[in-house]
Coordinates of C-alpha atoms and ligand atoms in Angstrom, one line a residue:
M1441 CA 0.0 0.0 0.0
R1442 CA 1.1 3.5 -0.8
Y1443 CA 1.6 6.8 1.1
I1444 CA 0.2 10.2 0.3
F1445 CA 0.8 13.7 1.4
G1446 CA -1.7 16.5 1.6
A1447 CA 0.1 19.5 0.4
I1448 CA -1.9 20.4 -2.6
C1449 CA -5.1 20.3 -0.6
A1450 CA -3.6 22.3 2.2
C1451 CA -2.4 24.9 -0.4
T1452 CA -5.9 25.2 -1.8
I1453 CA -7.5 25.5 1.6
F1454 CA -5.2 28.3 2.7
L1455 CA -4.6 30.3 -0.4
V1456 CA -8.0 30.5 -2.1
P1457 CA -9.9 32.1 0.7
W1458 CA -7.1 34.4 1.5
F1459 CA -6.8 35.8 -2.0
M1460 CA -10.5 36.1 -2.2
L1461 CA -10.5 38.2 1.0
H1462 CA -7.5 40.3 0.1
P1463 CA -7.3 40.7 -3.7
E1464 CA -5.1 43.8 -3.4
T1465 CA -2.5 42.1 -1.3
A1466 CA -2.6 39.1 -3.5
R1467 CA -1.5 41.1 -6.5
I1468 CA 1.4 42.6 -4.5
V1469 CA 2.5 39.1 -3.5
F1470 CA 2.2 37.8 -7.0
Q1471 CA 4.2 40.6 -8.6
P1472 CA 7.5 39.9 -6.9
V1473 CA 7.0 36.2 -7.3
Q1474 CA 6.6 36.7 -11.0
A1475 CA 9.5 39.1 -11.2
V1476 CA 11.9 36.6 -9.8
G1477 CA 10.3 33.8 -11.7
D1478 CA 13.2 32.9 -13.9
E1479 CA 15.7 33.2 -11.2
L1480 CA 13.5 31.1 -8.9
A1481 CA 13.2 28.4 -11.4
S1482 CA 16.9 28.3 -12.1
V1483 CA 18.2 28.7 -8.5
I1484 CA 15.8 26.6 -6.5
F1485 CA 14.9 24.2 -9.2
S1486 CA 18.5 23.2 -9.7
H1487 CA 18.0 19.5 -10.0
D1488 CA 20.6 17.3 -11.5
P1489 CA 18.7 14.1 -12.4
V1490 CA 20.6 10.9 -12.9
T1491 CA 20.3 10.1 -16.6
V1492 CA 20.1 6.8 -18.4
A1493 CA 23.6 7.5 -19.9
D1494 CA 25.0 8.2 -16.3
L1495 CA 23.8 4.9 -15.1
Q1496 CA 25.0 2.9 -18.1
S1497 CA 28.4 4.6 -18.0
D1498 CA 28.7 3.8 -14.3
Y1499 CA 27.8 0.2 -14.9
N1500 CA 30.4 -0.1 -17.6
S1501 CA 33.1 1.9 -15.9
G1502 CA 36.4 0.7 -14.7
S1503 CA 39.6 -0.4 -16.5
L1504 CA 42.9 -1.9 -15.7
F1505 CA 43.9 1.4 -14.1
Q1506 CA 40.7 2.5 -12.5
A1507 CA 38.3 0.8 -10.1
P1508 CA 34.7 0.7 -11.5
R1509 CA 32.2 3.2 -10.1
K1510 CA 29.5 0.8 -8.9
V1511 CA 25.8 1.4 -9.5
R1512 CA 24.4 2.2 -6.0
I1513 CA 21.0 0.7 -5.4
L1514 CA 18.8 1.4 -2.4
L1515 CA 16.1 -1.1 -1.7
V1516 CA 13.3 0.1 0.6
P1517 CA 11.0 -2.6 2.0
G1518 CA 7.6 -0.8 2.3
H1519 CA 6.4 0.2 5.7
E1520 CA 8.0 0.1 9.2
P1521 CA 9.4 -2.7 11.2
N1522 CA 6.5 -4.2 13.1
Y1523 CA 4.1 -1.6 11.9
G1524 CA 1.7 -0.8 9.0
G1525 CA 1.1 -2.3 5.6
A1526 CA -1.5 -4.7 4.2
E1527 CA -2.3 -7.9 6.1
Y1528 CA -4.2 -11.0 5.0
G1529 CA -4.5 -14.0 7.2
S1530 CA -1.1 -14.6 8.6
L1531 CA 0.5 -12.7 5.7
K1532 CA 2.0 -9.3 6.6
E1533 CA 3.1 -7.0 3.8
R1534 CA 5.8 -5.4 5.9
D1535 CA 7.5 -8.7 6.3
M1536 CA 7.0 -9.9 2.7
T1537 CA 8.6 -6.7 1.4
V1538 CA 11.7 -7.5 3.5
Q1539 CA 11.9 -11.0 2.1
L1540 CA 11.7 -9.7 -1.4
A1541 CA 14.3 -7.0 -0.7
D1542 CA 16.7 -9.6 0.8
D1543 CA 16.2 -11.9 -2.3
L1544 CA 16.8 -9.0 -4.6
Q1545 CA 19.9 -7.9 -2.6
A1546 CA 21.3 -11.4 -3.0
F1547 CA 20.9 -11.4 -6.8
L1548 CA 22.4 -7.9 -7.1
S1549 CA 25.3 -8.5 -4.7
D1550 CA 26.4 -11.5 -6.7
N1551 CA 27.1 -9.0 -9.5
P1552 CA 30.2 -6.9 -8.9
H1553 CA 28.7 -3.9 -10.8
Y1554 CA 26.3 -3.2 -7.9
Q1555 CA 26.5 -1.9 -4.4
V1556 CA 23.3 -2.4 -2.5
F1557 CA 21.7 -0.8 0.6
V1558 CA 18.5 -2.0 2.3
T1559 CA 16.8 0.3 4.7
R1560 CA 15.5 -2.2 7.3
D1561 CA 14.9 -5.8 8.2
T1562 CA 11.7 -7.2 9.9
Q1563 CA 12.8 -6.0 13.3
S1564 CA 14.5 -2.7 12.9
W1565 CA 15.9 0.0 10.7
N1566 CA 19.3 -0.4 9.3
P1567 CA 21.6 1.5 11.7
I1568 CA 22.6 3.9 8.9
F1569 CA 19.0 5.0 8.6
A1570 CA 18.1 4.8 12.3
D1571 CA 21.0 7.2 12.9
Y1572 CA 20.2 9.4 10.0
F1573 CA 16.6 9.9 11.1
Q1574 CA 17.7 10.6 14.7
N1575 CA 20.4 13.1 13.8
N1576 CA 18.6 14.8 10.9
W1577 CA 14.9 14.9 12.0
N1578 CA 14.6 18.7 11.9
A1579 CA 16.7 19.0 8.8
I1580 CA 14.4 16.6 7.0
K1581 CA 11.5 18.7 8.1
S1582 CA 13.0 21.9 6.7
W1583 CA 14.0 20.2 3.5
E1584 CA 10.5 18.8 3.0
E1585 CA 9.1 22.3 3.6
A1586 CA 11.6 23.8 1.1
Q1587 CA 10.7 21.2 -1.6
K1588 CA 7.0 21.9 -0.9
N1589 CA 7.5 25.7 -1.2
E1590 CA 9.4 25.3 -4.5
I1591 CA 6.5 23.4 -6.0
Q1592 CA 4.0 25.8 -4.7
N1593 CA 5.9 28.7 -6.1
L1594 CA 6.3 27.1 -9.5
T1595 CA 2.6 26.2 -9.4
L1596 CA 1.8 29.9 -8.8
L1597 CA 4.1 30.8 -11.7
G1598 CA 2.3 28.3 -13.9
E1599 CA 5.4 26.3 -14.4
F1600 CA 4.2 23.3 -12.6
H1601 CA 0.8 21.7 -13.0
P1602 CA -0.6 19.6 -10.2
T1603 CA -2.3 16.6 -11.6
G1604 CA -3.3 14.7 -8.5
S1605 CA -3.2 10.9 -8.5
Q1606 CA -5.1 8.4 -10.5
V1607 CA -5.2 6.1 -7.5
Q1608 CA -6.3 6.8 -4.0
H1609 CA -3.4 6.4 -1.6
I1610 CA -3.4 5.5 2.1
D1611 CA -2.7 8.4 4.4
V1612 CA 0.0 7.8 7.1
P1613 CA 1.1 9.4 10.3
D1614 CA 3.4 12.4 10.0
D1615 CA 6.4 10.6 11.5
V1616 CA 6.1 7.7 9.0
A1617 CA 5.8 10.2 6.1
L1618 CA 8.8 12.1 7.3
R1619 CA 10.9 8.9 7.4
I1620 CA 10.1 8.4 3.7
Y1621 CA 11.1 12.0 3.0
G1622 CA 14.2 11.2 5.0
I1623 CA 15.0 8.3 2.7
D1624 CA 14.5 10.5 -0.4
K1625 CA 16.9 13.1 1.1
W1626 CA 19.4 10.4 2.0
V1627 CA 19.2 9.0 -1.6
D1628 CA 20.5 12.3 -3.1
E1629 CA 23.0 13.0 -0.4
N1630 CA 24.6 9.5 -0.8
D1631 CA 24.8 9.3 -4.6
I1632 CA 22.2 6.6 -4.9
D1633 CA 21.7 5.7 -8.5
I1634 CA 18.4 3.8 -8.3
A1635 CA 15.8 3.6 -5.5
I1636 CA 13.3 0.8 -5.5
H1637 CA 10.4 0.8 -2.9
I1638 CA 8.9 -2.6 -2.5
H1639 CA 5.2 -3.2 -1.6
F1640 CA 2.4 -5.7 -1.9
N1641 CA -1.0 -4.3 -2.7
D1642 CA -4.5 -4.2 -1.3
Y1643 CA -7.4 -1.8 -1.9
P1644 CA -9.7 0.2 0.3
G1645 CA -12.8 -1.7 1.4
H1646 CA -11.4 -5.2 0.8
S1647 CA -12.5 -7.8 3.4
S1648 CA -9.6 -9.1 5.4
V1649 CA -10.8 -12.7 5.2
Q1650 CA -11.8 -13.1 1.5
P1651 CA -9.5 -12.7 -1.5
G1652 CA -10.2 -9.5 -3.3
K1653 CA -11.3 -8.9 -6.9
Y1654 CA -8.1 -7.3 -8.2
S1655 CA -4.7 -8.9 -8.9
G1656 CA -1.4 -8.2 -10.5
F1657 CA 1.5 -5.9 -10.2
A1658 CA 1.9 -2.1 -10.9
I1659 CA 5.0 0.1 -11.0
Y1660 CA 4.5 3.6 -9.7
V1661 CA 6.9 6.1 -11.4
P1662 CA 7.3 9.9 -10.9
E1663 CA 4.9 12.0 -13.0
G1664 CA 6.4 13.5 -16.1
Q1665 CA 7.1 17.0 -14.7
Y1666 CA 9.5 15.6 -12.1
A1667 CA 13.2 15.7 -12.9
N1668 CA 13.7 12.0 -12.2
S1669 CA 10.7 10.9 -14.4
Q1670 CA 12.5 10.0 -17.6
T1671 CA 15.1 7.7 -16.3
T1672 CA 12.7 6.0 -13.9
K1673 CA 10.3 5.3 -16.8
V1674 CA 13.0 3.6 -18.9
L1675 CA 14.1 1.5 -15.9
A1676 CA 10.5 0.7 -15.0
D1677 CA 9.7 -0.4 -18.5
A1678 CA 12.5 -2.9 -18.5
I1679 CA 11.4 -4.4 -15.1
E1680 CA 7.7 -4.3 -16.2
K1681 CA 8.6 -6.4 -19.3
R1682 CA 10.2 -9.1 -17.2
L1683 CA 7.5 -9.2 -14.6
E1684 CA 4.6 -9.3 -17.1
R1685 CA 5.9 -12.4 -18.8
Y1686 CA 4.9 -14.6 -15.8
N1687 CA 2.8 -12.4 -13.6
A1688 CA -0.5 -10.6 -14.1
V1689 CA -0.5 -6.9 -14.7
S1690 CA -2.8 -5.1 -12.3
N1691 CA -6.5 -4.9 -13.3
F1692 CA -7.2 -2.3 -10.7
P1693 CA -8.7 0.8 -12.3
G1694 CA -5.8 3.4 -12.4
E1695 CA -3.2 0.7 -12.5
I1696 CA -4.1 -0.7 -15.9
G1697 CA -1.1 -1.0 -18.1
G1698 CA 1.2 -1.6 -15.2
I1699 CA 3.2 1.7 -15.2
V1700 CA 1.5 4.4 -13.2
P1701 CA 2.8 8.0 -13.2
D1702 CA 2.2 9.7 -9.8
Q1703 CA 2.8 13.1 -8.4
D1704 CA 1.9 12.5 -4.8
L1705 CA 3.8 9.4 -3.7
I1706 CA 6.7 10.4 -1.4
A1707 CA 8.5 7.3 -2.5
V1708 CA 8.9 8.3 -6.1
G1709 CA 9.9 11.8 -5.2
A1710 CA 6.9 13.9 -4.4
Y1711 CA 7.6 17.7 -4.7
N1712 CA 10.3 16.8 -7.2
S1713 CA 12.5 15.9 -4.3
V1714 CA 14.7 13.1 -5.8
N1715 CA 17.3 13.2 -8.5
A1716 CA 17.8 9.5 -8.7
P1717 CA 15.3 7.3 -10.5
S1718 CA 12.9 6.1 -7.9
M1719 CA 10.0 3.7 -8.3
L1720 CA 7.5 2.0 -6.1
I1721 CA 6.6 -1.5 -7.1
E1722 CA 3.3 -3.1 -5.9
Y1723 CA 4.4 -6.6 -6.7
S1724 CA 1.0 -8.3 -6.4
Y1725 CA -2.1 -8.2 -4.3
I1726 CA -1.4 -9.7 -1.0
Y1727 CA -4.3 -12.3 -1.1
E1728 CA -3.2 -13.9 -4.4
P1729 CA -2.9 -17.7 -4.3
Q1730 CA 0.8 -17.9 -4.7
F1731 CA 1.2 -16.2 -1.3
T1732 CA -1.6 -17.8 0.6
N1733 CA -0.1 -21.3 -0.1
P1734 CA 2.7 -21.5 2.5
N1735 CA 4.6 -24.0 0.4
L1736 CA 4.8 -21.5 -2.5
E1737 CA 5.1 -18.1 -0.8
S1738 CA 8.9 -17.8 -0.6
T1739 CA 9.3 -19.3 -4.2
A1740 CA 6.9 -16.8 -5.6
I1741 CA 8.6 -13.8 -3.8
K1742 CA 12.0 -14.9 -4.9
D1743 CA 10.9 -15.3 -8.5
L1744 CA 9.6 -11.7 -8.4
A1745 CA 13.0 -10.5 -7.0
Y1746 CA 14.7 -12.5 -9.8
Q1747 CA 12.6 -11.0 -12.5
T1748 CA 13.3 -7.5 -11.1
Y1749 CA 17.0 -8.3 -11.3
L1750 CA 16.7 -9.5 -14.9
G1751 CA 14.8 -6.2 -15.8
L1752 CA 17.8 -4.2 -14.4
Q1753 CA 20.2 -6.4 -16.4
D1754 CA 18.1 -5.8 -19.6
F1755 CA 18.3 -2.0 -18.9
F1756 CA 22.1 -2.3 -18.6
D1757 CA 22.1 -4.5 -21.6
S1758 CA 24.4 -6.9 -19.7
P1759 CA 25.0 -10.4 -21.1
D1760 CA 25.9 -11.9 -17.7
A1761 CA 22.4 -13.0 -16.7
S1762 CA 19.4 -12.0 -18.7
S1763 CA 20.4 -13.1 -22.2
T1764 CA 21.7 -16.4 -21.0
D1765 CA 18.5 -17.2 -19.1
S1766 CA 16.1 -18.1 -21.8
F1767 CA 13.3 -18.9 -19.3
G1768 CA 13.2 -15.7 -17.2
T1769 CA 12.0 -17.5 -14.1
L1770 CA 13.7 -19.4 -11.2
T1771 CA 11.0 -22.0 -11.5
L1772 CA 12.5 -23.3 -14.7
P1773 CA 14.3 -25.5 -15.5
H1774 CA 12.4 -28.1 -13.4
A1775 CA 12.8 -31.8 -13.5
W1776 CA 9.3 -33.4 -13.2
T1777 CA 9.7 -36.8 -11.7
S1778 CA 6.4 -38.6 -11.4
P1779 CA 4.8 -39.9 -14.5
T1780 CA 1.1 -40.5 -13.8
S1781 CA -2.2 -40.5 -15.5
S1782 CA -3.7 -38.6 -12.6
S1783 CA -3.1 -34.9 -12.0
A1784 CA -3.8 -35.5 -8.3
T1785 CA -0.5 -37.4 -7.8
M1786 CA 1.4 -34.5 -9.3
A1787 CA 0.1 -32.5 -6.3
S1788 CA 3.3 -30.8 -5.2
S1789 CA 2.7 -27.1 -5.4
S1790 CA 6.1 -26.4 -6.7
A1791 CA 5.8 -29.0 -9.5
I1792 CA 2.5 -27.5 -10.6
Y1793 CA 3.9 -24.0 -10.2
A1794 CA 6.8 -25.0 -12.5
L1795 CA 4.3 -26.7 -14.9
Q1796 CA 2.4 -23.4 -15.1
S1797 CA 5.6 -21.6 -15.8
A1798 CA 6.5 -24.1 -18.6
L1799 CA 3.1 -23.7 -20.1
I1800 CA 3.5 -19.9 -20.0
A1801 CA 6.9 -20.2 -21.6
D1802 CA 5.4 -22.4 -24.3
G1803 CA 2.6 -20.0 -25.0
D1804 CA -0.3 -22.1 -23.8
Y1805 CA -0.9 -20.4 -20.4
P1806 CA -3.2 -18.7 -19.7
P1807 CA -5.5 -20.7 -22.0
A1808 CA -7.3 -18.9 -24.8
G1809 CA -9.7 -16.2 -23.7
K1810 CA -8.2 -16.0 -20.2
S1811 CA -5.6 -13.7 -18.6
L1812 CA -3.0 -14.2 -15.9
N1813 CA -5.5 -12.3 -13.7
T1814 CA -8.1 -15.0 -14.1
C1815 CA -5.6 -17.8 -14.5
P1816 CA -2.5 -16.9 -12.3
R1817 CA 0.4 -19.1 -11.6
S1818 CA -1.1 -20.6 -8.4
G1819 CA 0.5 -23.9 -7.8
K1820 CA -3.0 -25.5 -8.0
F1821 CA -4.1 -27.8 -10.8
G1822 CA -7.5 -26.5 -11.8
P1823 CA -9.4 -25.8 -15.0
C1824 CA -6.8 -23.2 -16.2
T1825 CA -4.0 -25.7 -16.1
E1826 CA -6.0 -28.5 -17.5
A1827 CA -7.1 -26.4 -20.5
A1828 CA -3.5 -25.1 -21.1
L1829 CA -2.2 -28.7 -20.8
Q1830 CA -4.6 -29.8 -23.5
A1831 CA -3.3 -27.1 -25.9
F1832 CA 0.2 -28.1 -25.1
Q1833 CA -0.6 -31.8 -25.8
A1834 CA -2.4 -31.0 -29.1
K1835 CA 0.6 -28.9 -30.2
Y1836 CA 3.0 -31.7 -29.7
G1837 CA 0.7 -34.5 -30.9
I1838 CA 0.4 -36.2 -27.5
S1839 CA -2.7 -38.4 -27.3
G1840 CA -4.3 -40.5 -24.6
E1841 CA -3.4 -38.1 -21.8
K1842 CA -5.9 -35.4 -22.3
G1843 CA -5.5 -32.6 -19.7
V1844 CA -3.4 -34.7 -17.3
V1845 CA 0.3 -35.3 -16.9
G1846 CA 1.0 -38.7 -18.3
S1847 CA 4.4 -40.2 -19.2
K1848 CA 4.4 -38.8 -22.7
T1849 CA 3.6 -35.3 -21.5
L1850 CA 6.2 -35.6 -18.7
D1851 CA 8.9 -36.6 -21.2
R1852 CA 8.1 -33.6 -23.4
L1853 CA 8.0 -31.2 -20.5
N1854 CA 11.4 -32.5 -19.3
K1855 CA 12.9 -32.3 -22.8
L1856 CA 11.8 -28.7 -23.2
Y1857 CA 11.9 -27.3 -19.7
G1858 CA 14.0 -29.8 -17.7
Q1859 CA 17.4 -28.3 -18.4
V1860 CA 19.0 -24.9 -18.9
I1861 CA 19.2 -23.9 -22.5
K1862 CA 22.0 -21.4 -23.0
V1863 CA 21.6 -18.8 -25.6
I1864 CA 25.1 -17.7 -26.9
Ligands
ZN3298 ZN1 2.5 -1.1 1.0

């Protein structure tokens, strides 16, 4: 779930009645603001956004004589240790986000081009951030005010256009919001190249005991007027392409298409406050079946982390992982071991999850007329899997095993998806 701030509303509430009551004074105030307009824009609005070229040159830097300048990535598991976020049954978003951040950190840390920071674990803030918040609390407040003033001035000058948000966000207490501003501030002070805020989704009014009606992932990016919007969009597109191959894109109104520009989210740089590309990924809705099955939850989360990593590698056009992994999911290759004429005996969630991945990779899943929203990778063998399996069998001329995994189907699956296929 996401955070909001209330600046635009506060601005409207305070300014409109005041100008209506004091039209003379209003003009006087406006004149100097307009007179210094250009200067204001160039002096206060002196952002130095991280460009796509900056990132790619850092990634490829280094030589025999010079150490490489690593790409510095900050991972921000959404919400606070022991506080906040979506909950469903025994699932807690604030802990799932840490799990995904840790998995993603592991993939990134195996690659010498990256240096990774994570803001917290399930119990506490990383000491770097705990100290930063404690020692800079008032400075963060003043910085937030300055960013806010800049945007309000530019709005008065007609150089910034408030658009609001397409999606309703969840309001949070001031201290929680200020810590996220603190993270934004820290990002620019510490030359972070990419910030990724990790969340799992829910929506207002959803019952806490029944699965909801929406599913899929969405990536929130800074709205186009913000300095960090362009680079974030290019990065987010690369990650989106990797995620959408195996995961549903959100069908929540406002999140359709998977990439959501937003002005209000602190995490993506509200008030134009971040130079580094910064995105907030809602990886899935928390009640989706791959998470409610305890045998699958960690597999599903790790796969999302892996696909995020592959998206970054695609952005950097690096051959070390993405182009040699023709599957794009950790669930493949998979060795299926139990030939059977009954789907019931192939009941291991991970075997079915891998089967669904294989059927996606082969172009049979979701079955015709369905989407990954209605037929997600679930680890359950139901009508979606059965229909897709029939299409797979028809394509390869497998008969006598209609809609179940018999020995011929198993052989074919293992031949196609039981081993790594390297693309040179
Ligand atoms: Zn959240």
